Tab-separated table of C-alpha atoms in Angstrom:
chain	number	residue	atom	x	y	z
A	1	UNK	CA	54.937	-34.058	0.464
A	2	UNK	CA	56.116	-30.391	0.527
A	3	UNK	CA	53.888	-29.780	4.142
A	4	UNK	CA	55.944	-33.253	5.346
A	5	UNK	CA	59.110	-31.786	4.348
A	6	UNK	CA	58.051	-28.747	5.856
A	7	UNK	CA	57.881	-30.423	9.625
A	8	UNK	CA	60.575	-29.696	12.348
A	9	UNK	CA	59.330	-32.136	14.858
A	10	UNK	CA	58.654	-36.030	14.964
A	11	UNK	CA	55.334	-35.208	16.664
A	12	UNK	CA	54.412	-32.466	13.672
A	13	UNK	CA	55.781	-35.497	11.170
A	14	UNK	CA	53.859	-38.262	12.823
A	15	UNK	CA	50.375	-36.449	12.490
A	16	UNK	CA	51.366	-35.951	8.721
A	17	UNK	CA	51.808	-39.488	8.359
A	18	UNK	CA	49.062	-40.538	9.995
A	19	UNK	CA	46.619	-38.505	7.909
A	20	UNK	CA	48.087	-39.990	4.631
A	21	UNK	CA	48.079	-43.293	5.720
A	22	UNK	CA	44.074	-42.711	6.433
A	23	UNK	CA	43.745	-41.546	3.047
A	24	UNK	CA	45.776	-44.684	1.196
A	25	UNK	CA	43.252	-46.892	3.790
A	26	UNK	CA	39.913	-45.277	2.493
A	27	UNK	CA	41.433	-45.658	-0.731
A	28	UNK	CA	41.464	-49.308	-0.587
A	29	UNK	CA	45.197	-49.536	0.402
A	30	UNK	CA	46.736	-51.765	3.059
A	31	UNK	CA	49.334	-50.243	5.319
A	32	UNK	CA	51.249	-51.697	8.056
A	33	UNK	CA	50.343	-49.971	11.496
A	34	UNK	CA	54.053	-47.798	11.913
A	35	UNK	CA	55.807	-48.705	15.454
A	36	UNK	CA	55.211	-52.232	15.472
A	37	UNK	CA	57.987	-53.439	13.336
A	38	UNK	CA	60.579	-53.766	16.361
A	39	UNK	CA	58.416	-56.456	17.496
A	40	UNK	CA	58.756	-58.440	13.787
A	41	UNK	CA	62.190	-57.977	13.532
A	42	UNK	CA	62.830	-59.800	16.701
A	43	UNK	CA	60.784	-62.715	15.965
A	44	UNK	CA	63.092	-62.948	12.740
A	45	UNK	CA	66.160	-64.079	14.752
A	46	UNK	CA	68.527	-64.759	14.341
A	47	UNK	CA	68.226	-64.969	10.214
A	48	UNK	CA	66.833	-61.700	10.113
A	49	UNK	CA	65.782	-62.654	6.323
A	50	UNK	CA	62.815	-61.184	5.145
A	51	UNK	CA	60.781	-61.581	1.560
A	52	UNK	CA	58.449	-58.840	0.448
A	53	UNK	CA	54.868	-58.355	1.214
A	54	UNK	CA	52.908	-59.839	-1.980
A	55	UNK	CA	50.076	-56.939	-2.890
A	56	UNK	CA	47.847	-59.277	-4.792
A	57	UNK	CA	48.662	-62.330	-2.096
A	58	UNK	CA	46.116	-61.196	0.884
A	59	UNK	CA	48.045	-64.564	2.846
A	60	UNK	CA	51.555	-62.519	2.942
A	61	UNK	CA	50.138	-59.938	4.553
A	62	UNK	CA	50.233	-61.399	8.060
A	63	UNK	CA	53.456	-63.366	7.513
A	64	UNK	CA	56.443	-63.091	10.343
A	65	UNK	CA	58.652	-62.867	7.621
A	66	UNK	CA	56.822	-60.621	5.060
A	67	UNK	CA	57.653	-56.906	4.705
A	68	UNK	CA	56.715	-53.062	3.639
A	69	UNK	CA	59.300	-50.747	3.203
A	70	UNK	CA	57.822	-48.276	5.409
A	71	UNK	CA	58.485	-51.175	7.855
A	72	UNK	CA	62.162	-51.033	7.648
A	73	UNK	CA	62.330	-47.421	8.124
A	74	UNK	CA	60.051	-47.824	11.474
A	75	UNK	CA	60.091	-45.193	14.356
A	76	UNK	CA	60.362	-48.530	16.254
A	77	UNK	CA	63.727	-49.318	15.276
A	78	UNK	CA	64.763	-45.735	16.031
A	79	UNK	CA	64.591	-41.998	14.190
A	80	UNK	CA	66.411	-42.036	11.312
A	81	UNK	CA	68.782	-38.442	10.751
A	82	UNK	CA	71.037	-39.532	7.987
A	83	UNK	CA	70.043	-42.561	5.199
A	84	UNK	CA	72.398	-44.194	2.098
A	85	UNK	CA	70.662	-45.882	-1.049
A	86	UNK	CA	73.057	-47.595	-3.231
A	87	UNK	CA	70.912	-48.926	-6.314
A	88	UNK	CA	70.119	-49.938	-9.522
A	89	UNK	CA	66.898	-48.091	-10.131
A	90	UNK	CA	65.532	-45.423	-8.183
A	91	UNK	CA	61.816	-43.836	-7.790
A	92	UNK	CA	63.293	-40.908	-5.704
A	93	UNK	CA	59.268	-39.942	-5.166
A	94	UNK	CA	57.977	-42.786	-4.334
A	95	UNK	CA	60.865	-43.107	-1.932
A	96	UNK	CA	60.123	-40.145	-0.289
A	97	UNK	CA	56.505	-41.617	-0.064
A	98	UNK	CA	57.783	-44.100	1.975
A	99	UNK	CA	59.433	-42.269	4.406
A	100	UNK	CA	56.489	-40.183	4.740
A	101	UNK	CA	54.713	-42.999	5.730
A	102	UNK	CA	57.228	-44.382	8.084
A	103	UNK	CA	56.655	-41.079	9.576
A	104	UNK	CA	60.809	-40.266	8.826
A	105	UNK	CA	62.438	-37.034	7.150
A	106	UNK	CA	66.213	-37.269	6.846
A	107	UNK	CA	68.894	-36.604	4.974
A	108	UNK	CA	69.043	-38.595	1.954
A	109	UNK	CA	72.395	-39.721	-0.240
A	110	UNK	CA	71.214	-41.592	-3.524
A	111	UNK	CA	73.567	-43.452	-5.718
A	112	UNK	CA	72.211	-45.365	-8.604
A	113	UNK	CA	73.236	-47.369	-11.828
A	114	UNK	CA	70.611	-47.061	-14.216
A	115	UNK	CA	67.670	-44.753	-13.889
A	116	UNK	CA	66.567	-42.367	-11.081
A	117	UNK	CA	62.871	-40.784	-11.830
A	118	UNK	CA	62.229	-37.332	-10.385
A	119	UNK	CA	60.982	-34.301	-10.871
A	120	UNK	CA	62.518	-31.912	-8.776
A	121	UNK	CA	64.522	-32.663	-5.387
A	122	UNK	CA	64.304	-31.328	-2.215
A	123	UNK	CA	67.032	-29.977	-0.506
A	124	UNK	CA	67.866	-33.147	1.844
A	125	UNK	CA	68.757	-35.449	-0.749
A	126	UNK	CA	71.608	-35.687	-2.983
A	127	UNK	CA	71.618	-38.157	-5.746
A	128	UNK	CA	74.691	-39.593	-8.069
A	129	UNK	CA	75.090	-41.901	-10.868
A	130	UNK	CA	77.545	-43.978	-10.884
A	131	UNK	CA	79.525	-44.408	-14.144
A	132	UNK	CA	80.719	-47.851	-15.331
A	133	UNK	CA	83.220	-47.326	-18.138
A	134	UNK	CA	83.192	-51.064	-19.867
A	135	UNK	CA	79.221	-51.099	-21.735
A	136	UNK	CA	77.621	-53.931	-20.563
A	137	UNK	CA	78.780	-53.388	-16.834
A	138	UNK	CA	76.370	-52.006	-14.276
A	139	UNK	CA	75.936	-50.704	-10.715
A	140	UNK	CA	73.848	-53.167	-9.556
A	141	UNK	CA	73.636	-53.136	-5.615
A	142	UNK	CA	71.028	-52.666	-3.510
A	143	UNK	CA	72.160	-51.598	0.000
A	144	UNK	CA	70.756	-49.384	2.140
A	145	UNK	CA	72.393	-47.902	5.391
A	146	UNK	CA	70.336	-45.691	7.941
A	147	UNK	CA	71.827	-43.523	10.916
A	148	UNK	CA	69.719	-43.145	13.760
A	149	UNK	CA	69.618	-40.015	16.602
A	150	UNK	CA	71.867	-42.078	18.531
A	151	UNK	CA	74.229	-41.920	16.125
A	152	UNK	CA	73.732	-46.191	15.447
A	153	UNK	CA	73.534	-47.208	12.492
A	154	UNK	CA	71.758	-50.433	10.329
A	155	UNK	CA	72.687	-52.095	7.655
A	156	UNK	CA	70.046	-53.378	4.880
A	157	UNK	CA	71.056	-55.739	2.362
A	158	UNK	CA	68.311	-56.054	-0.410
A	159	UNK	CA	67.720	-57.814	-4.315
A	160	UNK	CA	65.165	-55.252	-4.892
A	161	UNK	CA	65.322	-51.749	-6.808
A	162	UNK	CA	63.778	-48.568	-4.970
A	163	UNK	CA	60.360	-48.231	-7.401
A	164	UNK	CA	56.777	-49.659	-6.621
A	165	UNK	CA	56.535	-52.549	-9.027
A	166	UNK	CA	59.694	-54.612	-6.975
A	167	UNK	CA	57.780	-53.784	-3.870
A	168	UNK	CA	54.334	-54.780	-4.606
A	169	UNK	CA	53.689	-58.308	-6.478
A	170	UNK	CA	57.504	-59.553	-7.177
A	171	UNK	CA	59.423	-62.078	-5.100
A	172	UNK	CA	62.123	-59.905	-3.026
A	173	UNK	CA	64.342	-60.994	-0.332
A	174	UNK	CA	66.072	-58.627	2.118
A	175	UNK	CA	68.334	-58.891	5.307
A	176	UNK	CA	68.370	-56.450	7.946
A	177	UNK	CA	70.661	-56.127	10.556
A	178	UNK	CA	71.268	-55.644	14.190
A	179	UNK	CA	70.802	-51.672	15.344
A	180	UNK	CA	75.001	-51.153	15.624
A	181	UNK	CA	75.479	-48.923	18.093
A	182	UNK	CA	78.607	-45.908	18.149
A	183	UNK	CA	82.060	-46.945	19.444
A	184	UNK	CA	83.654	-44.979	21.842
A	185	UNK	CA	85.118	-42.062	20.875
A	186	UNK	CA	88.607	-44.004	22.044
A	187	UNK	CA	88.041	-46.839	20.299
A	188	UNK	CA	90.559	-48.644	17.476
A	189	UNK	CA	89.423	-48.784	13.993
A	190	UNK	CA	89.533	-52.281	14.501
A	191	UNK	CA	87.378	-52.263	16.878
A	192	UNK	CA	84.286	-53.463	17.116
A	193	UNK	CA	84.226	-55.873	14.403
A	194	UNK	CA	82.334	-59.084	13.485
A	195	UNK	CA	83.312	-62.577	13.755
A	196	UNK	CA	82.425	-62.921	10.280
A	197	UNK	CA	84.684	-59.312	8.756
A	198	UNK	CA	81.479	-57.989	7.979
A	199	UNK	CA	82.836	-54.418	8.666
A	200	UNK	CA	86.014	-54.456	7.260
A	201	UNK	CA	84.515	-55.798	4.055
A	202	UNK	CA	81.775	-52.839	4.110
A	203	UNK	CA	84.625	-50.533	4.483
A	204	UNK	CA	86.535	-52.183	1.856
A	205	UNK	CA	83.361	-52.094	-0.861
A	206	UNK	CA	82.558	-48.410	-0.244
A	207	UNK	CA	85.860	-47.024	-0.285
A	208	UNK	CA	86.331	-48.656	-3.885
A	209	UNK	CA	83.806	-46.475	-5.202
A	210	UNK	CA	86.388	-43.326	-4.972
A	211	UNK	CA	83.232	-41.088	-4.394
A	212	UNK	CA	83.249	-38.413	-1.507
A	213	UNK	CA	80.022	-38.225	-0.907
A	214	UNK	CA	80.658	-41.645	0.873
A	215	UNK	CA	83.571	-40.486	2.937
A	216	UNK	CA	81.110	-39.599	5.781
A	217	UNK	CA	79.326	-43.125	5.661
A	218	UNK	CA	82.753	-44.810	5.632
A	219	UNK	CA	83.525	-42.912	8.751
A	220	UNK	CA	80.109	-43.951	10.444
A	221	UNK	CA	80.803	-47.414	9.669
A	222	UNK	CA	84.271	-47.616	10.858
A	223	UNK	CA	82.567	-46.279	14.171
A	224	UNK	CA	80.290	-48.404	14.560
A	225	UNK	CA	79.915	-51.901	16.370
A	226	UNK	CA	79.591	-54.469	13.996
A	227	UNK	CA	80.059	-57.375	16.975
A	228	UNK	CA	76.304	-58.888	16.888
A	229	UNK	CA	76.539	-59.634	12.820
A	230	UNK	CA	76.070	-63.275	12.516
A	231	UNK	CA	76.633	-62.935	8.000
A	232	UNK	CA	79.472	-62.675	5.198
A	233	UNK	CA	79.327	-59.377	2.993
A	234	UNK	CA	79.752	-61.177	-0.812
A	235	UNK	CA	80.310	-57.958	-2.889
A	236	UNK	CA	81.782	-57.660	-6.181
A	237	UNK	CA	83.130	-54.437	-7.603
A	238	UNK	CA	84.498	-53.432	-11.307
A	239	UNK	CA	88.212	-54.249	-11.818
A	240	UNK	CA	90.584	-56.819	-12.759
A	241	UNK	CA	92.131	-58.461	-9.239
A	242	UNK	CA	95.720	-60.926	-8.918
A	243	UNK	CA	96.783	-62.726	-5.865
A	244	UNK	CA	95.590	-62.071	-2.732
A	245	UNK	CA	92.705	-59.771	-3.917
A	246	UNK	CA	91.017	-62.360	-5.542
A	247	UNK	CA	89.307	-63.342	-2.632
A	248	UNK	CA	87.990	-60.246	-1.398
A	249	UNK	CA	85.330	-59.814	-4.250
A	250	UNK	CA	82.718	-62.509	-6.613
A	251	UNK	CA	82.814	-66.101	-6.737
A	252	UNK	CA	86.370	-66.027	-5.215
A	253	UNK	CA	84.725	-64.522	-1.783
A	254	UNK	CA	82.297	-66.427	-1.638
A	255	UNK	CA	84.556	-69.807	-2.514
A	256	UNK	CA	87.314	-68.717	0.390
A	257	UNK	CA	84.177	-68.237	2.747
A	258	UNK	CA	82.741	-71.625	1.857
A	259	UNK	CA	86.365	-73.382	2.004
A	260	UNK	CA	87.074	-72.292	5.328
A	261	UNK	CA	83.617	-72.150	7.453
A	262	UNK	CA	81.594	-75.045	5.924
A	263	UNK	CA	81.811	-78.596	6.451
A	264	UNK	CA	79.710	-81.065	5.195
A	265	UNK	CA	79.511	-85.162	4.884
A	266	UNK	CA	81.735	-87.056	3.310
A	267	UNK	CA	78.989	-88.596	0.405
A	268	UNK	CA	78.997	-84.977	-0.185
A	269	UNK	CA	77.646	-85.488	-3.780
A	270	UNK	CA	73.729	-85.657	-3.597
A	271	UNK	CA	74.011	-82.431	-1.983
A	272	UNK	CA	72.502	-80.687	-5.488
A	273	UNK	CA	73.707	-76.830	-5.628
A	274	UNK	CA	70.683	-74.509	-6.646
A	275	UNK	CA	70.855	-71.331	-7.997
A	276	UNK	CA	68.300	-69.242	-8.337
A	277	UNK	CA	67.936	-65.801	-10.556
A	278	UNK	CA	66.333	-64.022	-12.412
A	279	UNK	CA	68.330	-63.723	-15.397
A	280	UNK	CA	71.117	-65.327	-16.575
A	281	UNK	CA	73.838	-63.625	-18.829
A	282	UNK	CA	76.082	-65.201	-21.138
A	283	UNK	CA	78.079	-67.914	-20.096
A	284	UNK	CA	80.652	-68.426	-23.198
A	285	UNK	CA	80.727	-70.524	-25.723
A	286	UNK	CA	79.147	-73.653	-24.036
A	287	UNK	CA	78.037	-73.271	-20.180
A	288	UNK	CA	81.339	-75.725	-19.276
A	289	UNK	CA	83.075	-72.859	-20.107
A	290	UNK	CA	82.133	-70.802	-16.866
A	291	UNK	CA	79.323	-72.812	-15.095
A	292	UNK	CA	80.767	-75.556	-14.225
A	293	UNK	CA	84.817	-74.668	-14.823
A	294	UNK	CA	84.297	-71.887	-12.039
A	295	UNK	CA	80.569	-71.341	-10.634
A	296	UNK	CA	79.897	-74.818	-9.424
A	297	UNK	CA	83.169	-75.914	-7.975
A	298	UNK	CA	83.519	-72.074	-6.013
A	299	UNK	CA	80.108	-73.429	-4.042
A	300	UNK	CA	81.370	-77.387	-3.474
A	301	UNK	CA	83.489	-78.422	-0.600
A	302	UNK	CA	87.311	-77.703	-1.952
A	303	UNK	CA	89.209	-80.481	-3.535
A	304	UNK	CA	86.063	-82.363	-4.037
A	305	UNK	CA	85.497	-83.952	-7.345
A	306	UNK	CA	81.466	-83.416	-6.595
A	307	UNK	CA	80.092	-81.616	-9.511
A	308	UNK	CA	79.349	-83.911	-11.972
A	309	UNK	CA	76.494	-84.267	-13.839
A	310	UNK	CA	74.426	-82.108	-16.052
A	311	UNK	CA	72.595	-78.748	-15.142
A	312	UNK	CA	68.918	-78.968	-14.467
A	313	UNK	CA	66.417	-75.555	-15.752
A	314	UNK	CA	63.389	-76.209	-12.862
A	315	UNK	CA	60.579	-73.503	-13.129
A	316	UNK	CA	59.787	-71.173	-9.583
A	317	UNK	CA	56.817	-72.468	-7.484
A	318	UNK	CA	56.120	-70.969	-4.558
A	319	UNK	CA	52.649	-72.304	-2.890
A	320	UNK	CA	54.130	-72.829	0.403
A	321	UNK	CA	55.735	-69.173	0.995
A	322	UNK	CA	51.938	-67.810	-0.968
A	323	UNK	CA	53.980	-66.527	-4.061
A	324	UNK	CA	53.580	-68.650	-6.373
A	325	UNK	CA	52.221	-66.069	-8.706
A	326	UNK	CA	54.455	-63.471	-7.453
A	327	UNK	CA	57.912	-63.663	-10.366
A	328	UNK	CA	61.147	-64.142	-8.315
A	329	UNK	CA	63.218	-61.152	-8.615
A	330	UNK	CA	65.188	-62.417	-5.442
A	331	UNK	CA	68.818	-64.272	-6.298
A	332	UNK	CA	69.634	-67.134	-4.005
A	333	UNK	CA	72.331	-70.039	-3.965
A	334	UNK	CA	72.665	-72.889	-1.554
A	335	UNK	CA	72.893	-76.220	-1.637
A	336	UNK	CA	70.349	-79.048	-0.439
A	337	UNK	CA	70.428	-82.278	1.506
A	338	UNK	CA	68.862	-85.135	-0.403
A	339	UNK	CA	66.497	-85.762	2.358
A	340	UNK	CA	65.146	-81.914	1.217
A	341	UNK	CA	65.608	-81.532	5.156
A	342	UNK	CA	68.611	-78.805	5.366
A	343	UNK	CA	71.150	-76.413	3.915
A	344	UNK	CA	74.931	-75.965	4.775
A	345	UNK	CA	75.119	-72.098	3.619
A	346	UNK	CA	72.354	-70.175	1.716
A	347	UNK	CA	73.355	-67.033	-0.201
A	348	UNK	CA	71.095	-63.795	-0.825
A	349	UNK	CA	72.326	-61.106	-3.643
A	350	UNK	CA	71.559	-58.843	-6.237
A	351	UNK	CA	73.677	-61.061	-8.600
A	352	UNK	CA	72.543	-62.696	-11.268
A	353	UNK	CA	73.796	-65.980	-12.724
A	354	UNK	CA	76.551	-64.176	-14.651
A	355	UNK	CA	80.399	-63.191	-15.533
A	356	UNK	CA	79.799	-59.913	-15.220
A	357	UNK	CA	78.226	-60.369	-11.444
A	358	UNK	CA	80.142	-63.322	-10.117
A	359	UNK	CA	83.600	-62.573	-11.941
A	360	UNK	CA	85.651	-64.525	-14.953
A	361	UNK	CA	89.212	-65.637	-14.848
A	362	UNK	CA	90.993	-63.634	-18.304
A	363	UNK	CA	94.271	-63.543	-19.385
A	364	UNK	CA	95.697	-60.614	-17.275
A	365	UNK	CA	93.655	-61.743	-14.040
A	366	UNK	CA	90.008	-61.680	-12.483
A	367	UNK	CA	87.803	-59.588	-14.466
A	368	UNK	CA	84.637	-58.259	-12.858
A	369	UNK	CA	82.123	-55.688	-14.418
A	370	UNK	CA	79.359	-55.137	-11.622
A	371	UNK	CA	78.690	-53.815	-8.958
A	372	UNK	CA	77.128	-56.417	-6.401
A	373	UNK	CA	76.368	-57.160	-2.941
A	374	UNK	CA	74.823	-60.037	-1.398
A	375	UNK	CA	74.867	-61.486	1.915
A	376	UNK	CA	76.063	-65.068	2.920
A	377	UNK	CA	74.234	-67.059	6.221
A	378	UNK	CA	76.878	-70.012	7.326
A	379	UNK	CA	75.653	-71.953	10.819
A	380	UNK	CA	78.861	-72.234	12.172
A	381	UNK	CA	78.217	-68.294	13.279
A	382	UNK	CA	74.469	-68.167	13.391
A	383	UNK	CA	73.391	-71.236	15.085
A	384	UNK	CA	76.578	-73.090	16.141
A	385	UNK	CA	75.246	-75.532	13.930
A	386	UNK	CA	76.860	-77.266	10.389
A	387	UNK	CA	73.505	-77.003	8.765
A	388	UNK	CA	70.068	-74.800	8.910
A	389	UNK	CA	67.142	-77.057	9.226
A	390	UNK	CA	64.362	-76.330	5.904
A	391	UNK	CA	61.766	-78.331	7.500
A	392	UNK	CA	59.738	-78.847	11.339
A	393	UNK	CA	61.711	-80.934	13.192
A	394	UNK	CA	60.500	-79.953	16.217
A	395	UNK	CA	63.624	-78.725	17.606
A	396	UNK	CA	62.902	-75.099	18.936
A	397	UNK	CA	66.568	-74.183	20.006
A	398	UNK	CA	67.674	-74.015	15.520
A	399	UNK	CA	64.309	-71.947	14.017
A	400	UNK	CA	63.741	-73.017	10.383
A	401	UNK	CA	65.604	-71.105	7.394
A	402	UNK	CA	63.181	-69.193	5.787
A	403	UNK	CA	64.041	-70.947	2.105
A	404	UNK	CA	61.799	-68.810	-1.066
A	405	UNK	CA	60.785	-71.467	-2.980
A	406	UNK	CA	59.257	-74.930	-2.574
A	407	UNK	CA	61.037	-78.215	-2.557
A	408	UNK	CA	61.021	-80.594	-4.236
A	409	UNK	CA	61.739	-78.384	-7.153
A	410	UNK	CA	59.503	-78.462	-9.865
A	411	UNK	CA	60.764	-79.104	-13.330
A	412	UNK	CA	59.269	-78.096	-16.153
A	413	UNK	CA	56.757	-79.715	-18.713
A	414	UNK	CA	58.095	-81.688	-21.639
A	415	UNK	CA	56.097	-78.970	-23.855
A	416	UNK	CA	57.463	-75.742	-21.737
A	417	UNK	CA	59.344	-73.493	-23.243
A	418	UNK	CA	61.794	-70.575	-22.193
A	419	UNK	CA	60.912	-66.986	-22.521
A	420	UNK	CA	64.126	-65.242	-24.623
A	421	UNK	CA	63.808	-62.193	-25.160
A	422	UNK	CA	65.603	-62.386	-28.457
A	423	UNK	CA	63.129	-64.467	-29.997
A	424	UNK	CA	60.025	-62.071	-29.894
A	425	UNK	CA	59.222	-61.051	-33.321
A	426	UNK	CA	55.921	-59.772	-33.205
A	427	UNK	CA	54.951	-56.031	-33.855
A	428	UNK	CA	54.348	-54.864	-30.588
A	429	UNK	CA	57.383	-56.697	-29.317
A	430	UNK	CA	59.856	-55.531	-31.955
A	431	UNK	CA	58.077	-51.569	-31.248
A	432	UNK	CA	58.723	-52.349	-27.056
A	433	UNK	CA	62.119	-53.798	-27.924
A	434	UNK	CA	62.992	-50.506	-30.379
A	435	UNK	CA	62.834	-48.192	-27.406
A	436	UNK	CA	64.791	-50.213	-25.020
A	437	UNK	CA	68.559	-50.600	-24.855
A	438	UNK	CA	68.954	-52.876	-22.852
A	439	UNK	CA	66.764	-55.692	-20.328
A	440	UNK	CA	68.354	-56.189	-16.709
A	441	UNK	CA	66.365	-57.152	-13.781
């Protein structure tokens, strides 16, 4: 690492990578050929979802849709000068591993939540925690944003934390977008902006962090053109919000996004509303009290009495996607047609199914604790469409949303039962549980 940090060249870099990516390959390792990933990335329009390449799932490997992370930092896509990594937990080595691979040195900016492992830093990257003052709260984005020698910049909007385990055998899903190329020095600040706000609301998310190391990247996005993003930023960010800020921020956004941009029939009830986490906080004293008061209704059609009915627990399979085996970490919402045929929005964050995520209406306004992002795909801007086909039906001009998961879903067995944490009282358990404060995925 200290020889590829050493390099003052792309050429000098490149033969650096190359000779470690030899090694990892004698080693038994598979690694993604570097300067091909240009090529996946536009086969992935114009969703530009991925889900993480499955280590012990040989079948991912060749997937359209499956990805390294030395992928997304590929000398394809451009060389990278500056990067931003806003997280929850950070391996700062093995991050550096990856851009080693990628064949990439830069400038790095870390922010983080929870944990950052390292044992010494180089002199390129800066890393921050950022300090939530209510206690159960946490800074739990994962958004990346890389500069390129053009001075364009790309925006990456992930579920997973920057460490090995969430990048080898879990369930991730990520969204990259469009290379966004530098406005003219002349241009408004309004400029070059998104059909969908997308910039403004980056702006808007960053700037509440108060932090100066991100004055810079607020600067690079304001100059940059956001025009070819086809997606909603859904971000939520610690405060209590009245009026008009409501919307910007949690279930609110994405409920004013929803209200405005999706239509769907008129029998609008057997559309069922999924959500899918990987942990799910408390809810209050019975789930009526937040579930279905706020959650559900902020994802139906507004002034629709649709929600009825009870909540169903179904269990993640996966066969179809090859990760069955592979535990979701990925967070998705969306709704489904009863024919199991389409969706009218889908939703990809790091939120979990929780107040402290999504936001709670208290008695001086709306309370949120986290720090979120997530992105939102609506076919009124992406396809022209009022609904992303799930399944073949051999219509080539609307490709297939890449859904995670496997419909029908698959409820459990009458003898299943949940894992809770709470209720492990065995000895090695109660020692695990003893040196751990708290469990957040």
């Amino acid at each position: 690492m200290n020889i590829f940090q050493a390099c003052n060249s792309q050429k000098s870099r490149k033969k650096v990578s190359e000779k470690a990516i030899k090694m990892m390959r004698k080693l038994g390792h598979t690694i993604v050929q570097p300067g091909e990933f240009a090529i996946k990335y536009d086969y992935s329009a114009p969703y530009h979802l991925f889900l993480t390449r499955i280590e012990n799932s040989k079948e991912t490997y060749k997937q359209e849709f499956s990805i390294t992370f030395p992928e997304i930092l590929d000398c394809s896509l451009g060389e990278i000068v500056y990067s931003l990594h806003l997280n929850f937990i950070v391996d700062v080595e093995w991050l550096c591993w990856q851009y080693l691979l990628a064949g990439q040195c830069t400038d790095m900016t870390i922010l983080y939540g929870d944990k950052a492992y390292y044992q010494s830093l180089f002199n390129n990257i800066t890393i921050i925690k950022v300090n939530i003052e209510t206690k159960f709260a946490c800074h739990h984005t994962k958004i990346m944003i890389l500069q390129y020698k053009d001075d364009g910049i790309r925006v990456i909007v992930s579920t997973a934390n920057l460490r090995s385990t969430d990048w080898e055998n879990v369930t991730q899903g990520l969204w990259i977008s469009p290379h966004l190329p530098r406005l003219p020095d002349s241009a408004n600040p309004s400029d070059g902006e998104s059909p969908t706000d997308f910039k403004k609301d980056l702006v808007r998310y960053l700037s509440r962090y108060e932090q100066p190391a991100l004055t810079q990247w607020i600067w690079k996005v304001q100059k940059a053109d956001f025009s070819k993003v086809n997606v909603f930023l859904i971000a939520s960010v610690p405060g209590i919000y009245k009026n008009n800020e409501t919307n910007f921020w949690g279930y609110k956004k994405l409920a004013h996004v929803l209200s405005r941009h999706v239509i769907l029939p008129s029998d609008v009830f057997p559309w069922p509303i999924v959500a899918q986490s990987s942990s799910i906080g408390k809810l209050g004293s019975s789930f009526e009290s937040w579930l279905l008061k706020d959650i559900i209704p902020c994802m139906s059609r507004e002034n629709t009495k649709d929600t009825k009915g009870q909540p169903e627990f179904n269990q993640w399979k996966a066969k179809r996607t090859e990760r069955d085996r592979a535990m979701p970490h990925i967070k998705s919402y969306t709704r489904i047609s009863p024919d199991l045929k389409s969706i009218p929005w889908f939703v990809l964050t790091s939120a979990n199914l929780s107040k402290a995520a999504w936001g709670s209406i208290k008695r001086h306004g709306y309370s949120i604790e986290n720090y979120e992002a997530g992105i939102i795909f609506v076919p009124k801007f992406i396809t022209k469409t009022t609904t992303f086909p799930i399944v073949n039906e051999n219509d080539p001009a609307v490709p297939i949303f890449p859904i995670p998961y496997d419909l029908p879903l698959s409820q459990y067995e009458w003898n299943d039962g949940p894992f809770v944490i709470e209720f492990c009282n065995s000895l090695r358990w109660t020692k695990w549980l003893s040196s751990t404060k708290k469990v957040i995925f």
